[in-house]
Coordinates of C-alpha atoms in Angstrom, one line a residue:
X19 CA -38.9 61.2 -91.4
X20 CA -40.9 58.7 -89.5
X21 CA -43.9 60.8 -88.3
X22 CA -45.4 64.2 -89.0
X23 CA -43.8 65.7 -85.9
X24 CA -40.4 64.2 -85.6
X25 CA -38.3 64.7 -82.5
X26 CA -35.0 66.4 -82.3
X27 CA -33.3 63.0 -82.1
X28 CA -35.1 61.9 -85.3
X29 CA -33.9 65.1 -87.1
X30 CA -30.3 64.5 -86.0
X31 CA -30.5 60.9 -87.2
X32 CA -31.9 61.8 -90.6
X33 CA -29.5 64.7 -91.2
X34 CA -26.4 62.6 -90.1
X35 CA -27.6 59.7 -92.3
X36 CA -28.0 61.9 -95.3
X37 CA -24.6 63.7 -94.7
X38 CA -22.8 60.8 -96.4
X39 CA -22.3 61.1 -100.2
X40 CA -22.7 57.3 -100.7
X41 CA -26.1 57.3 -98.9
X42 CA -27.2 60.4 -100.9
X43 CA -26.4 58.4 -104.1
X44 CA -28.3 55.4 -102.8
X45 CA -31.4 57.6 -102.1
X46 CA -31.1 59.2 -105.5
X47 CA -30.9 55.8 -107.3
X48 CA -33.9 54.5 -105.3
X49 CA -35.9 57.6 -106.0
X50 CA -36.2 56.2 -109.6
X51 CA -37.8 53.1 -108.3
X52 CA -37.2 50.1 -106.1
X53 CA -34.3 47.9 -106.7
X54 CA -32.5 44.8 -105.4
X55 CA -29.1 44.9 -103.7
X56 CA -27.0 43.2 -106.4
X57 CA -28.4 45.4 -109.2
X58 CA -28.1 48.6 -107.1
X59 CA -24.5 47.8 -106.2
X60 CA -23.7 47.4 -109.9
X61 CA -25.4 50.7 -110.8
X62 CA -23.6 52.6 -108.1
X63 CA -20.3 50.8 -108.7
X64 CA -19.8 49.9 -105.0
X65 CA -19.4 46.5 -103.3
X66 CA -22.5 44.8 -102.0
X67 CA -21.0 44.7 -98.5
X68 CA -20.5 48.5 -98.5
X69 CA -24.0 49.0 -100.0
X70 CA -25.5 46.9 -97.2
X71 CA -23.9 49.1 -94.6
X72 CA -25.4 52.2 -96.1
X73 CA -28.8 50.6 -96.7
X74 CA -29.0 49.5 -93.0
X75 CA -28.3 53.1 -91.9
X76 CA -30.9 54.5 -94.3
X77 CA -33.4 51.9 -93.1
X78 CA -32.7 52.7 -89.4
X79 CA -33.3 56.4 -90.1
X80 CA -36.7 55.5 -91.8
X81 CA -35.6 56.7 -95.2
X82 CA -35.8 53.4 -97.0
X83 CA -37.7 50.1 -96.5
X84 CA -36.8 46.6 -97.6
X85 CA -38.7 43.5 -98.6
X86 CA -37.4 40.0 -99.1
X87 CA -38.8 38.3 -102.2
X88 CA -38.2 35.0 -104.0
X89 CA -37.3 35.0 -107.6
X90 CA -38.8 32.4 -110.0
X91 CA -35.8 30.2 -109.5
X92 CA -36.2 30.3 -105.7
X93 CA -33.4 32.8 -105.1
X94 CA -33.9 35.3 -102.2
X95 CA -33.7 38.9 -103.3
X96 CA -33.9 41.9 -101.0
X97 CA -35.5 44.9 -102.6
X98 CA -35.3 48.4 -101.3
X99 CA -37.3 51.5 -101.9
X100 CA -37.4 55.1 -100.7
X101 CA -40.0 56.0 -98.1
X102 CA -41.5 59.4 -98.9
X103 CA -39.8 62.0 -96.7
X104 CA -39.4 65.7 -96.5
X105 CA -37.2 67.9 -94.4
X106 CA -37.9 71.6 -94.4
X107 CA -35.5 73.4 -92.0
X108 CA -36.2 76.8 -90.6
X109 CA -34.7 78.5 -87.6
X110 CA -38.2 78.2 -85.9
X111 CA -38.4 74.5 -86.6
X112 CA -34.9 73.9 -85.2
X113 CA -35.9 76.0 -82.1
X114 CA -39.0 73.7 -81.6
X115 CA -37.3 70.3 -82.1
X116 CA -34.3 71.1 -80.0
X117 CA -36.6 71.0 -77.0
X118 CA -37.1 67.3 -77.6
X119 CA -33.4 66.3 -77.9
X120 CA -32.4 63.5 -75.5
X121 CA -28.8 63.4 -76.7
X122 CA -26.6 64.5 -73.8
X123 CA -24.9 67.8 -73.9
X124 CA -21.2 67.9 -74.2
X125 CA -18.9 69.1 -71.3
X126 CA -18.6 72.8 -70.9
X127 CA -15.3 74.1 -71.9

């Protein structure tokens, strides 16, 4: 997560981002070391377009970071790597962070 004391909204974003199996596979692949988009797409056997969608969501949640680099032949290559993160959920933690939620409550039924 982004900081040592994430808000309830941060927790919701991280959990919803990690709830997708493709994104879990991306994080697992990047846990082994940074990689560039084309190679990562080949390793995960998904299209680069679909991978880009998942990488953007992971980056927005603060779980991965990217860096654009030039290869020796001048080709732009975007590398991604996992940012260290840890999520330790306990009922007490949830009770604390729920106080910081800014997401609107649903209508009462």
